[in-house]
Amino acid sequence: MSNGVVKAAEGPIALFGTSADPPTRGHQALLEGLVQLYPQVATWASDNPQKHHGAPLEQRATLLGELVAAIGDPRLSHRQELSSPWAITTLERAAAQWPGSELVFVVGSDLAAQIPSWKQAEALLKACVLAIAPRAGWPLQPKQLEQLTQLGGRVVILPLQVPATASSAVRQTPDPTQLPAALLPLLLEHNLYGLVGDPSLKHRLKSHLKSP
């Protein structure tokens, strides 16, 4: 590597950004699935301009980095330098990092309807392959796919099934069973997402931490 530029990778690079607020078992399942499909997967935590976040970006990035370390696959890397509230900015940064490589921008099916309203959506779609991961409870609609292709999108549907686990649900009702076990010590240490605020959760937390 020189001047901060990584040489072109062999094969496409999958890019998956998430608010990671907090990272759930759904995020874990998606990342584990992506490394079986692509030779290189980069992930990062970002601020979503359409959401109010439960923890600062720095803490969410730390949690995601811990999840990446727990997965422990050399094909998966935590690339926080790609983070931006705007997908088009992230894609530009990725193109500078991996010049000449095919970039695959990964989203869950719950976001498919939102993409046409994103900043510079047409430029974004023309600069990458859009890979949609089906998420339980969020079936893709033909109209959504039609809108994306009309904007110039090259869309692929990933042969994955992401659990319906939602970060928003965890924020509203703390549930350690929906969180990767590797993250629980950090969540407890920093008292995030109310996991230590309810005495009724103590037994469940202890049991979950002991589980393999």
Short mmCIF file of C-alpha atoms in Angstrom, two decimals:
data_model
loop_
_atom_site.label_atom_id
_atom_site.label_comp_id
_atom_site.label_asym_id
_atom_site.label_seq_id
_atom_site.Cartn_x
_atom_site.Cartn_y
_atom_site.Cartn_z
CA MET A 1 0.00 0.00 0.00
CA SER A 2 1.25 3.50 -0.82
CA ASN A 3 -0.25 6.96 -0.43
CA GLY A 4 -3.24 5.42 1.32
CA VAL A 5 -4.36 3.57 -1.81
CA VAL A 6 -4.89 -0.16 -1.75
CA LYS A 7 -4.00 -2.06 -4.91
CA ALA A 8 -6.89 -3.52 -6.87
CA ALA A 9 -8.31 -6.61 -5.22
CA GLU A 10 -8.94 -9.86 -6.99
CA GLY A 11 -12.67 -9.98 -7.51
CA PRO A 12 -15.44 -7.64 -6.34
CA ILE A 13 -15.48 -5.94 -2.96
CA ALA A 14 -18.69 -6.02 -0.95
CA LEU A 15 -19.40 -2.83 0.99
CA PHE A 16 -21.82 -2.93 3.90
CA GLY A 17 -22.46 0.14 6.01
CA THR A 18 -24.82 0.14 8.95
CA SER A 19 -25.84 2.42 11.78
CA ALA A 20 -24.91 -0.49 14.10
CA ASP A 21 -27.22 0.92 16.75
CA PRO A 22 -26.56 -1.67 18.14
CA PRO A 23 -25.16 -4.45 15.93
CA THR A 24 -27.53 -7.42 16.19
CA ARG A 25 -27.52 -11.09 15.32
CA GLY A 26 -29.01 -9.98 12.01
CA HIS A 27 -25.89 -7.95 11.23
CA GLN A 28 -23.77 -10.91 12.25
CA ALA A 29 -25.69 -13.29 9.98
CA LEU A 30 -25.39 -10.91 7.02
CA LEU A 31 -21.64 -10.39 7.46
CA GLU A 32 -21.05 -14.12 7.84
CA GLY A 33 -23.07 -14.70 4.69
CA LEU A 34 -21.27 -12.04 2.68
CA VAL A 35 -17.84 -13.55 3.28
CA GLN A 36 -19.11 -16.75 1.71
CA LEU A 37 -20.12 -14.85 -1.42
CA TYR A 38 -17.32 -12.29 -1.90
CA PRO A 39 -13.53 -12.46 -1.64
CA GLN A 40 -13.42 -9.22 0.36
CA VAL A 41 -16.05 -7.56 2.55
CA ALA A 42 -15.69 -4.13 4.16
CA THR A 43 -18.05 -2.84 6.82
CA TRP A 44 -18.34 0.35 8.87
CA ALA A 45 -20.68 2.16 11.22
CA SER A 46 -22.28 5.37 10.02
CA ASP A 47 -24.77 8.04 10.97
CA ASN A 48 -28.08 7.76 9.18
CA PRO A 49 -29.51 11.24 8.50
CA GLN A 50 -33.03 9.79 8.73
CA LYS A 51 -32.55 8.29 12.22
CA HIS A 52 -31.97 9.32 15.81
CA HIS A 53 -29.19 7.18 17.22
CA GLY A 54 -29.05 5.57 20.64
CA ALA A 55 -25.27 5.81 21.02
CA PRO A 56 -22.52 8.06 19.58
CA LEU A 57 -20.92 6.97 16.32
CA GLU A 58 -17.58 6.27 18.01
CA GLN A 59 -19.18 3.73 20.35
CA ARG A 60 -21.19 2.12 17.57
CA ALA A 61 -18.03 1.80 15.49
CA THR A 62 -16.29 0.12 18.43
CA LEU A 63 -19.15 -2.37 18.77
CA LEU A 64 -19.07 -3.18 15.06
CA GLY A 65 -15.30 -3.60 15.18
CA GLU A 66 -15.71 -6.03 18.08
CA LEU A 67 -18.23 -8.02 16.03
CA VAL A 68 -15.86 -8.17 13.07
CA ALA A 69 -13.09 -9.40 15.37
CA ALA A 70 -15.42 -12.04 16.82
CA ILE A 71 -16.35 -13.33 13.37
CA GLY A 72 -12.63 -13.61 12.71
CA ASP A 73 -12.70 -14.12 8.95
CA PRO A 74 -9.73 -12.69 6.99
CA ARG A 75 -12.07 -11.75 4.16
CA LEU A 76 -13.93 -9.34 6.46
CA SER A 77 -12.50 -5.98 7.56
CA HIS A 78 -13.77 -3.06 9.59
CA ARG A 79 -13.15 0.07 7.48
CA GLN A 80 -14.41 2.98 9.54
CA GLU A 81 -12.67 5.46 7.22
CA LEU A 82 -15.42 4.76 4.66
CA SER A 83 -18.10 6.09 7.00
CA SER A 84 -20.32 8.94 5.85
CA PRO A 85 -23.99 9.83 6.28
CA TRP A 86 -24.15 9.79 2.47
CA ALA A 87 -23.75 6.55 0.52
CA ILE A 88 -22.36 8.38 -2.52
CA THR A 89 -19.50 9.79 -0.40
CA THR A 90 -18.71 6.34 0.98
CA LEU A 91 -18.65 4.92 -2.53
CA GLU A 92 -16.26 7.64 -3.69
CA ARG A 93 -13.94 6.84 -0.78
CA ALA A 94 -14.10 3.13 -1.58
CA ALA A 95 -13.29 3.79 -5.24
CA ALA A 96 -10.21 5.73 -4.14
CA GLN A 97 -9.18 2.91 -1.81
CA TRP A 98 -9.62 0.13 -4.37
CA PRO A 99 -9.14 1.69 -7.82
CA GLY A 100 -10.17 -0.62 -10.62
CA SER A 101 -12.12 -2.98 -8.39
CA GLU A 102 -15.80 -3.73 -8.84
CA LEU A 103 -17.70 -2.31 -5.88
CA VAL A 104 -20.80 -4.08 -4.60
CA PHE A 105 -22.94 -1.92 -2.31
CA VAL A 106 -24.97 -4.12 0.05
CA VAL A 107 -28.30 -3.15 1.61
CA GLY A 108 -31.09 -5.04 3.32
CA SER A 109 -34.41 -5.39 1.52
CA ASP A 110 -35.97 -3.00 4.06
CA LEU A 111 -34.00 -0.14 2.46
CA ALA A 112 -34.82 -0.90 -1.18
CA ALA A 113 -37.73 1.56 -1.32
CA GLN A 114 -35.63 4.38 0.16
CA ILE A 115 -32.69 4.29 -2.24
CA PRO A 116 -34.26 6.40 -5.04
CA SER A 117 -34.56 9.28 -2.54
CA TRP A 118 -30.92 9.09 -1.43
CA LYS A 119 -28.48 11.86 -2.25
CA GLN A 120 -27.26 11.50 -5.87
CA ALA A 121 -29.03 8.14 -6.10
CA GLU A 122 -28.57 7.84 -9.86
CA ALA A 123 -24.81 8.45 -9.67
CA LEU A 124 -24.57 5.97 -6.81
CA LEU A 125 -26.38 3.24 -8.69
CA LYS A 126 -24.32 3.71 -11.83
CA ALA A 127 -21.05 3.49 -9.88
CA CYS A 128 -21.63 0.11 -8.24
CA VAL A 129 -23.53 -3.13 -8.23
CA LEU A 130 -26.42 -2.93 -5.79
CA ALA A 131 -26.74 -6.17 -3.83
CA ILE A 132 -29.96 -6.60 -1.86
CA ALA A 133 -30.06 -9.05 1.02
CA PRO A 134 -33.59 -10.33 1.65
CA ARG A 135 -34.61 -9.55 5.21
CA ALA A 136 -37.35 -11.52 6.95
CA GLY A 137 -40.50 -9.45 7.10
CA TRP A 138 -39.43 -7.11 4.29
CA PRO A 139 -40.23 -8.79 0.95
CA LEU A 140 -38.98 -7.06 -2.16
CA GLN A 141 -41.66 -5.58 -4.38
CA PRO A 142 -41.39 -5.64 -8.19
CA LYS A 143 -42.06 -1.89 -8.28
CA GLN A 144 -39.05 -1.25 -6.05
CA LEU A 145 -36.74 -3.21 -8.33
CA GLU A 146 -38.18 -1.47 -11.38
CA GLN A 147 -37.46 1.96 -9.90
CA LEU A 148 -33.87 0.98 -9.16
CA THR A 149 -33.20 -0.38 -12.64
CA GLN A 150 -34.81 2.68 -14.25
CA LEU A 151 -32.24 4.80 -12.39
CA GLY A 152 -29.47 2.74 -13.96
CA GLY A 153 -29.00 0.28 -11.13
CA ARG A 154 -27.41 -3.12 -11.66
CA VAL A 155 -29.29 -5.05 -9.02
CA VAL A 156 -28.59 -8.52 -7.68
CA ILE A 157 -30.59 -10.37 -5.05
CA LEU A 158 -28.27 -12.16 -2.66
CA PRO A 159 -28.95 -15.82 -1.86
CA LEU A 160 -29.15 -15.00 1.84
CA GLN A 161 -31.93 -14.67 4.38
CA VAL A 162 -31.30 -12.07 7.07
CA PRO A 163 -33.24 -12.55 10.34
CA ALA A 164 -35.88 -9.99 11.20
CA THR A 165 -33.91 -8.84 14.26
CA ALA A 166 -34.05 -5.03 14.33
CA SER A 167 -31.78 -2.62 16.16
CA SER A 168 -34.77 -0.35 16.76
CA ALA A 169 -36.59 -3.15 18.59
CA VAL A 170 -33.54 -3.79 20.79
CA ARG A 171 -33.37 -0.09 21.66
CA GLN A 172 -37.04 -0.09 22.65
CA THR A 173 -37.00 -3.42 24.52
CA PRO A 174 -33.54 -4.58 25.59
CA ASP A 175 -33.09 -8.25 24.71
CA PRO A 176 -29.64 -9.86 24.97
CA THR A 177 -30.77 -12.86 22.92
CA GLN A 178 -30.92 -10.59 19.86
CA LEU A 179 -27.32 -9.42 20.31
CA PRO A 180 -24.04 -11.15 19.42
CA ALA A 181 -22.62 -12.60 22.63
CA ALA A 182 -19.23 -11.01 21.92
CA LEU A 183 -20.75 -7.53 22.31
CA LEU A 184 -22.42 -7.98 25.67
CA PRO A 185 -19.36 -7.16 27.82
CA LEU A 186 -18.89 -3.83 26.02
CA LEU A 187 -22.59 -3.01 26.17
CA LEU A 188 -22.60 -3.66 29.88
CA GLU A 189 -19.37 -1.80 30.53
CA HIS A 190 -20.67 1.36 28.87
CA ASN A 191 -24.26 0.90 30.04
CA LEU A 192 -25.63 1.09 26.51
CA TYR A 193 -29.17 0.36 25.31
CA GLY A 194 -30.58 -0.19 28.78
CA LEU A 195 -29.24 -3.70 29.24
CA VAL A 196 -28.36 -3.06 32.89
CA GLY A 197 -31.25 -0.76 33.67
CA ASP A 198 -33.84 -3.47 34.29
CA PRO A 199 -33.24 -5.89 37.20
CA SER A 200 -35.31 -8.56 35.42
CA LEU A 201 -32.61 -8.82 32.75
CA LYS A 202 -29.81 -9.82 35.11
CA HIS A 203 -30.45 -13.56 34.95
CA ARG A 204 -30.94 -13.50 31.19
CA LEU A 205 -27.69 -11.58 30.72
CA LYS A 206 -25.75 -14.02 32.85
CA SER A 207 -27.19 -17.00 31.01
CA HIS A 208 -26.49 -15.46 27.62
CA LEU A 209 -22.90 -14.64 28.52
CA LYS A 210 -22.34 -18.26 29.56
CA SER A 211 -23.85 -19.68 26.36
CA PRO A 212 -21.44 -20.82 23.61
#
